[in-house]
Tab-separated table of C-alpha atoms in Angstrom:
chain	number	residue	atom	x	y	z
A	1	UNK	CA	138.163	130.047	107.152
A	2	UNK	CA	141.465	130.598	109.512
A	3	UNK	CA	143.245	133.542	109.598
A	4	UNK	CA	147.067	133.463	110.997
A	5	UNK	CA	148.847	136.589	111.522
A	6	UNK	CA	152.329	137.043	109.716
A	7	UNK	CA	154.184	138.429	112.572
A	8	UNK	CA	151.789	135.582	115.401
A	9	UNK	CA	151.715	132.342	113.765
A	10	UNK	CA	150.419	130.781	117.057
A	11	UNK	CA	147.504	133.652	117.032
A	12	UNK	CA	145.693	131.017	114.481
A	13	UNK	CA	142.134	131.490	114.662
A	14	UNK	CA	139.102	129.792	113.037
A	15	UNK	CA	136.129	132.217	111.713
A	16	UNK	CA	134.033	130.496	109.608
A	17	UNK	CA	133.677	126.586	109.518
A	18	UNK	CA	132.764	125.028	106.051
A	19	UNK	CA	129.580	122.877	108.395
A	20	UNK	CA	127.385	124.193	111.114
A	21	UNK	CA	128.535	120.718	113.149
A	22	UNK	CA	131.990	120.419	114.949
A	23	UNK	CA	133.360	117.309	116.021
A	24	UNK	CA	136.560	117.104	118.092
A	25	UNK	CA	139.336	115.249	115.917
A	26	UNK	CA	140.021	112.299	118.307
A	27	UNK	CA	135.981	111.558	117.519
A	28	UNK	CA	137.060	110.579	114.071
A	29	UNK	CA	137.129	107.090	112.723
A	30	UNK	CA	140.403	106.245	110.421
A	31	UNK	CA	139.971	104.159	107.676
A	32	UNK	CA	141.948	100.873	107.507
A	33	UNK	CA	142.725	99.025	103.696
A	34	UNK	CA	141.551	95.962	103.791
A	35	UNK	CA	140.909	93.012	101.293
A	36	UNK	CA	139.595	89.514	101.401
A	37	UNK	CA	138.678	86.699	98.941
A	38	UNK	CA	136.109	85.872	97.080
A	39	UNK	CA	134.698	82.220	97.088
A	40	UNK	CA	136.196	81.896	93.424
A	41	UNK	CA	139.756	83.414	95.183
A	42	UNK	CA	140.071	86.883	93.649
A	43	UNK	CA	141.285	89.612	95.634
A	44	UNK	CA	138.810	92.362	96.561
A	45	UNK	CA	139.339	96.054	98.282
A	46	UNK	CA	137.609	98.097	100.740
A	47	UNK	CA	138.216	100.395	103.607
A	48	UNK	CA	137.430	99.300	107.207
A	49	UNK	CA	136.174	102.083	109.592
A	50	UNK	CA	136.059	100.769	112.904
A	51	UNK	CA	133.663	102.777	115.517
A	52	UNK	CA	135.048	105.548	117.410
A	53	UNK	CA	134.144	107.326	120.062
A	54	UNK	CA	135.644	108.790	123.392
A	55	UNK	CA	132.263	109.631	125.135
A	56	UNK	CA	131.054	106.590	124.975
A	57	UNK	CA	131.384	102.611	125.237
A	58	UNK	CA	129.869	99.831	123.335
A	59	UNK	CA	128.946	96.189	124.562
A	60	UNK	CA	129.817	93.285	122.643
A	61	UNK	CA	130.661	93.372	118.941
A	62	UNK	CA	129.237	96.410	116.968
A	63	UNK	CA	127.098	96.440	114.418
A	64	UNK	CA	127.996	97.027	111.000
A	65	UNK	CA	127.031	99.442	107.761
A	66	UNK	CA	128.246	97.626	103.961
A	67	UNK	CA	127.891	100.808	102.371
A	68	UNK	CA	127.867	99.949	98.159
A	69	UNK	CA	129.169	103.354	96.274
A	70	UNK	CA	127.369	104.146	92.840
A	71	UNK	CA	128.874	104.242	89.913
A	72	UNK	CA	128.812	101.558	89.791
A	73	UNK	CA	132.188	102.090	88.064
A	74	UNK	CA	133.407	104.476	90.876
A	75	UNK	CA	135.147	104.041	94.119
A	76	UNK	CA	135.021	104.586	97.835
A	77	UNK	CA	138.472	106.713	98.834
A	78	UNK	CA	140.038	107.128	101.712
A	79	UNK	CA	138.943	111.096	102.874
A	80	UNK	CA	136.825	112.746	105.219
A	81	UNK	CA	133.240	111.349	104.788
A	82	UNK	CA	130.660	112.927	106.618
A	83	UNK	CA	128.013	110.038	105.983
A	84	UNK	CA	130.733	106.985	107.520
A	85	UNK	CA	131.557	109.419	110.652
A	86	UNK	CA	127.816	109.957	111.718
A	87	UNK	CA	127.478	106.309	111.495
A	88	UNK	CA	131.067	105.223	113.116
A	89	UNK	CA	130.216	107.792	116.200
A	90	UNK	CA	127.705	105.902	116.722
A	91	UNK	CA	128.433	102.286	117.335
A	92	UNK	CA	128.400	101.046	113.866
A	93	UNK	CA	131.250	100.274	111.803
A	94	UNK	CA	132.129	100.894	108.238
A	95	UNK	CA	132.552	98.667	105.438
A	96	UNK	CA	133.223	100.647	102.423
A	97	UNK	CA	133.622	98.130	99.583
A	98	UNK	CA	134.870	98.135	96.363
A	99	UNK	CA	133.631	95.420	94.563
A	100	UNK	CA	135.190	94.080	91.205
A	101	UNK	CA	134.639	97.119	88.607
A	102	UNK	CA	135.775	99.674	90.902
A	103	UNK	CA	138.360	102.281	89.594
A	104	UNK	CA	141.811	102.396	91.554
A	105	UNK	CA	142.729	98.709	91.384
A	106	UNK	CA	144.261	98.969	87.622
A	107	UNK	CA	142.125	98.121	84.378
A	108	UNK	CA	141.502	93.807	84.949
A	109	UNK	CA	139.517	95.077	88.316
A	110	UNK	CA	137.645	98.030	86.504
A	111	UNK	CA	136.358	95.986	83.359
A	112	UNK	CA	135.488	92.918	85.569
A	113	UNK	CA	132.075	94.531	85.805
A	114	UNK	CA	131.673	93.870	82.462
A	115	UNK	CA	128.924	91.813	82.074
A	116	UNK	CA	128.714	90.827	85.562
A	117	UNK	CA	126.807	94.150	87.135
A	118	UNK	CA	124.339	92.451	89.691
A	119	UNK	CA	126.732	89.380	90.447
A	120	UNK	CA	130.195	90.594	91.327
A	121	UNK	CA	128.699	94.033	93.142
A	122	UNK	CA	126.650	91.442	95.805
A	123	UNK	CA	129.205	88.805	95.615
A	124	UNK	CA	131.846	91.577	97.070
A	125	UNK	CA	129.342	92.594	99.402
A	126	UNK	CA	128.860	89.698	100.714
A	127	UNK	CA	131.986	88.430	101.392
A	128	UNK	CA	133.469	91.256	102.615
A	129	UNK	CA	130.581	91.507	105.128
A	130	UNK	CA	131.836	87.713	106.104
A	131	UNK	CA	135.506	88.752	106.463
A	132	UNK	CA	134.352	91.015	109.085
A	133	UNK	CA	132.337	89.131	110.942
A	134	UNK	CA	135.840	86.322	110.706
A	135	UNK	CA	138.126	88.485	111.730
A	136	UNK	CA	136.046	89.258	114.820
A	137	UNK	CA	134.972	92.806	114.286
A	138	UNK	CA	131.564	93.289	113.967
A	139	UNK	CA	128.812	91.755	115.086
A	140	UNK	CA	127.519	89.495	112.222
A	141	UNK	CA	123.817	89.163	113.778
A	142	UNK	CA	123.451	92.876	112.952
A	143	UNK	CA	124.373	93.539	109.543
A	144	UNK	CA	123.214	96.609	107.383
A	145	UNK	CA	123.594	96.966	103.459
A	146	UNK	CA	123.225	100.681	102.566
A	147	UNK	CA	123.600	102.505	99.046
A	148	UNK	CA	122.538	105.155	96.642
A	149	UNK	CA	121.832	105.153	92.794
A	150	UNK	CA	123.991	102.015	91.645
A	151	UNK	CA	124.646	101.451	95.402
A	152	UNK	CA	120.916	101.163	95.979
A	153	UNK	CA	120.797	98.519	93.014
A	154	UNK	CA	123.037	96.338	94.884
A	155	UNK	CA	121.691	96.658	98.018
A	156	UNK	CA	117.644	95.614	96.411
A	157	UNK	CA	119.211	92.823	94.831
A	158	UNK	CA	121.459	91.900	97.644
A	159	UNK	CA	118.077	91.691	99.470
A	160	UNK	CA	116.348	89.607	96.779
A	161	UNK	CA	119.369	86.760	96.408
A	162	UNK	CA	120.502	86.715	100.181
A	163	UNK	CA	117.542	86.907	102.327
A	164	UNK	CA	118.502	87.121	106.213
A	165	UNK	CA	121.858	87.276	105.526
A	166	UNK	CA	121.387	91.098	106.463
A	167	UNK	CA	119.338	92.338	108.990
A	168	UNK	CA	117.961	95.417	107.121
A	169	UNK	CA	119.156	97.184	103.805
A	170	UNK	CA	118.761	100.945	103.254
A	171	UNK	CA	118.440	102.305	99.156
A	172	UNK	CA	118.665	105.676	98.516
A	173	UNK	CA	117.404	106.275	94.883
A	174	UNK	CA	118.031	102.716	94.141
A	175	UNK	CA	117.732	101.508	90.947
A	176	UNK	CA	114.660	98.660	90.716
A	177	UNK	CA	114.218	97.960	87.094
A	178	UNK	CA	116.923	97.668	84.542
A	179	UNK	CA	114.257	98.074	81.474
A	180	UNK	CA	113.098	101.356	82.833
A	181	UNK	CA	116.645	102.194	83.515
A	182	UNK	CA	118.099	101.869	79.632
A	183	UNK	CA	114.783	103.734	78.423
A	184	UNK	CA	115.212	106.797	80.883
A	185	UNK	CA	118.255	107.129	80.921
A	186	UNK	CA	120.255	110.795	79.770
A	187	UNK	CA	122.358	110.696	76.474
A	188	UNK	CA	126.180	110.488	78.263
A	189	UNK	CA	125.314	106.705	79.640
A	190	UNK	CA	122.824	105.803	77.083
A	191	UNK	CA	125.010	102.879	76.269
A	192	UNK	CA	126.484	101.802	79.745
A	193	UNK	CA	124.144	98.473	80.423
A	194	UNK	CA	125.677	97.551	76.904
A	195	UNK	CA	129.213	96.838	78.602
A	196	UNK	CA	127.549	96.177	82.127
A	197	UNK	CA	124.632	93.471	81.119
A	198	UNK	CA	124.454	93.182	77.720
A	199	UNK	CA	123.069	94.738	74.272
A	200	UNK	CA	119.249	94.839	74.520
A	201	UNK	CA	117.365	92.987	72.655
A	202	UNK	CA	119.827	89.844	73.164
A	203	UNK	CA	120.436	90.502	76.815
A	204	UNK	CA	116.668	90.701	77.789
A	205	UNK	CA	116.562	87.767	79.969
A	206	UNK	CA	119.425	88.786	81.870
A	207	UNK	CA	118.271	92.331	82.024
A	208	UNK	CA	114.803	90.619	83.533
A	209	UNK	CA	116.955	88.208	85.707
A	210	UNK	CA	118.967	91.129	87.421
A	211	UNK	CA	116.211	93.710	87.616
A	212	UNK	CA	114.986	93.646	91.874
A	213	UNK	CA	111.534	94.777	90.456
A	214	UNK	CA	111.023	91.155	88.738
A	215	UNK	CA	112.068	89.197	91.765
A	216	UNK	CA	110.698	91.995	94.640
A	217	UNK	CA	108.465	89.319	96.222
A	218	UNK	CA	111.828	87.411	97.434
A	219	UNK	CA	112.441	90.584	99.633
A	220	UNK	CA	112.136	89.710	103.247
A	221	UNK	CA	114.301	92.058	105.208
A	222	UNK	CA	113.498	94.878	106.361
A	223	UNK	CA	113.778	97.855	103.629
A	224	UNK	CA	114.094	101.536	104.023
A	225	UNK	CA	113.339	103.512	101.006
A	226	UNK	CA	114.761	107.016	100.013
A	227	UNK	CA	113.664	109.143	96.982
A	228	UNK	CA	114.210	112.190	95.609
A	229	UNK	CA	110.193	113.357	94.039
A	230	UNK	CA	112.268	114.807	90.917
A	231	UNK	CA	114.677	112.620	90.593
A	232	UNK	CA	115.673	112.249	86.639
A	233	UNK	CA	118.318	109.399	86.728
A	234	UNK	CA	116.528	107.294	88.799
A	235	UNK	CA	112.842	108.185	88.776
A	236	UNK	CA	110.190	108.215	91.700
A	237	UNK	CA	108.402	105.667	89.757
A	238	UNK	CA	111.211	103.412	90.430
A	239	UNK	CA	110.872	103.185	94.511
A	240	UNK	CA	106.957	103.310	93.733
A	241	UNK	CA	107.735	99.911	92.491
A	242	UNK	CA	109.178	98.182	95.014
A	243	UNK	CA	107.659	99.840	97.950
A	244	UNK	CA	104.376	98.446	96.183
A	245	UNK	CA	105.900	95.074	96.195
A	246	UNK	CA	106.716	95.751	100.036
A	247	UNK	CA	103.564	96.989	100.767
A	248	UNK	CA	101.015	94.412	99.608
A	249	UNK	CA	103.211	91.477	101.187
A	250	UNK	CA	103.265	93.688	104.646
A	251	UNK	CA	106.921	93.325	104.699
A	252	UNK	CA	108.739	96.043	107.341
A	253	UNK	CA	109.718	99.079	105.621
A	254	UNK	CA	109.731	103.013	105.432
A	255	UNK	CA	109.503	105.091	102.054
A	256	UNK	CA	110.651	108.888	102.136
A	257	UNK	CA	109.570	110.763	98.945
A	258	UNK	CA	111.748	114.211	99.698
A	259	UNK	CA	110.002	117.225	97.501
A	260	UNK	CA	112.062	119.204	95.402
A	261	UNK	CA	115.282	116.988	96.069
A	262	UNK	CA	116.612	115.203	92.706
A	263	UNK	CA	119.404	112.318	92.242
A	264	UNK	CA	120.872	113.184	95.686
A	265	UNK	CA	119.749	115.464	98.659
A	266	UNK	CA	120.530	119.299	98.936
A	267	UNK	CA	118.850	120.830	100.929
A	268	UNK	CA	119.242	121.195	104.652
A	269	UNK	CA	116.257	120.055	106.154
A	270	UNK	CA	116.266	116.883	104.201
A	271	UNK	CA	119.740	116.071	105.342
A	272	UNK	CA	118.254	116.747	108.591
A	273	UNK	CA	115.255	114.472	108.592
A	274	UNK	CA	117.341	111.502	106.193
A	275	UNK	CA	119.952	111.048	109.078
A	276	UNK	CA	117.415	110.940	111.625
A	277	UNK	CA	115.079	108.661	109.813
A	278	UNK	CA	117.887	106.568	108.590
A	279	UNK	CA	118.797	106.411	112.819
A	280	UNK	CA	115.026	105.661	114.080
A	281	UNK	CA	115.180	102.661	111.146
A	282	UNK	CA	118.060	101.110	112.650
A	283	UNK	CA	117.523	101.621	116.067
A	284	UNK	CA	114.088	99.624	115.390
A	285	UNK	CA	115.227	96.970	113.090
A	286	UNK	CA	118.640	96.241	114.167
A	287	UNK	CA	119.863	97.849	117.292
A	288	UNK	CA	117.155	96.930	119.111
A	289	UNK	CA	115.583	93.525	117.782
């Protein structure tokens, strides 16, 4: 809240922030459009935060966050983002991508999910993490894929198709298992795997085919885990399932279960304790491997 005086517009003063954190301006990372090709040669979007930072000084190329947005039929804008600047004041860098389906690139892009949910999504992410690492901007040893809901779909079956092509992956309320997914599902997107996979029964094997869960034991890379305990679009039950997968084969991973917290995190303390367990992960697994 700023109040400015009629008769003293210089007397501006701020009284209230809208977050209890304040972060000089120049601290800011500003996103950069940029696109690259896919291996077949379409076009795809994202924007490029580079790392930013005038207390400190990085060696070497940074590392680098592929954050997926959900959706999956959404879209990563360019606006303040509070997750991308804790990251980019940091050392990392910011891909945000949007893949083939994403809104804001005119109808062809948007219905070029169609069908392909689970191919294009990783494809994108994938390649756009390589166009960094060709331009020279990141460091492509140390490569992160992070995402929630849809996002966290991706980044699972990013894991299971691409192993050690990223160091770690972090899922927020990832999706695991498209069966459990159509039959759980609220009323408003009771029909959206029909346009994204395919009508069930016909599209079964591709349902099984895409689904992480089925193929969990291909999952090498280190995996952290984040779910809300009453979580209705993407139940508990869900992460339970991987994690399982994770845990038998000993592969390196950590599983938050926040209480109280649904399909995204509210309240304070869990904000609090995600950032700094989603910092300890990387520091361990990436930063300092």
């Amino acid at each position: 809240i700023i109040t400015l005086p009629l008769d003293n517009p210089q007397a501006a003063r701020v009284r209230k922030r809208s977050a209890s954190e304040s972060v000089p301006e120049q601290e800011f990372s500003r996103p950069q459009a940029v696109s690259w090709p896919t291996p077949g040669g379409t076009t795809v979007h994202g924007l490029f935060y580079p790392p930013s930072s005038t207390r400190f000084q990085g060696i070497g190329l940074p590392p680098a966050i592929v954050s997926i947005h959900g959706g999956p039929t959404s879209q990563a804008v360019a606006s303040f983002h509070p997750a991308t600047q804790f990251f980019t004041t940091r050392g990392y860098a910011v891909l945000q991508v949007n893949y083939r389906g994403s809104t804001g690139y005119g109808r062809d892009y948007t219905e070029a999910l169609r069908g392909t949910w689970g191919v294009y999504d990783i494809e994108d992410a994938i390649s756009g993490a390589g166009h960094l690492v060709e331009q020279g901007w990141v460091d492509g040893g140390k490569l992160v894929i992070m995402g929630g809901s849809a996002g966290g779909y991706t980044v699972l079956q990013a894991l299971v198709n691409h192993v050690g092509f990223f160091r770690a992956g972090i899922s927020m309320y990832g999706i695991s298992d498209l069966f459990a997914l159509v039959a759980t599902t609220h009323k408003f997107e009771a029909h959206y795997l029909d346009q994204l996979i395919g009508p069930l029964p016909q599209a079964a094997g591709l349902y099984r085919e895409r689904s992480p869960l089925f193929a969990a034991e291909a999952i090498r890379d280190p995996v952290a885990v984040f779910q809300g305990e009453i979580d209705q679009v993407v139940p508990k039950a869900q992460a339970d399932a991987i994690v399982a997968s994770l845990v038998s084969r000993s592969v390196p991973h950590v599983y938050h279960v926040y209480a109280g917290e649904g399909h995204g995190w509210r309240k304070t303390e869990t904000i609090a304790h995600f950032y700094g367990a989603v910092d300890a992960f990387l520091r361990q697994y990436v930063l300092f491997t």
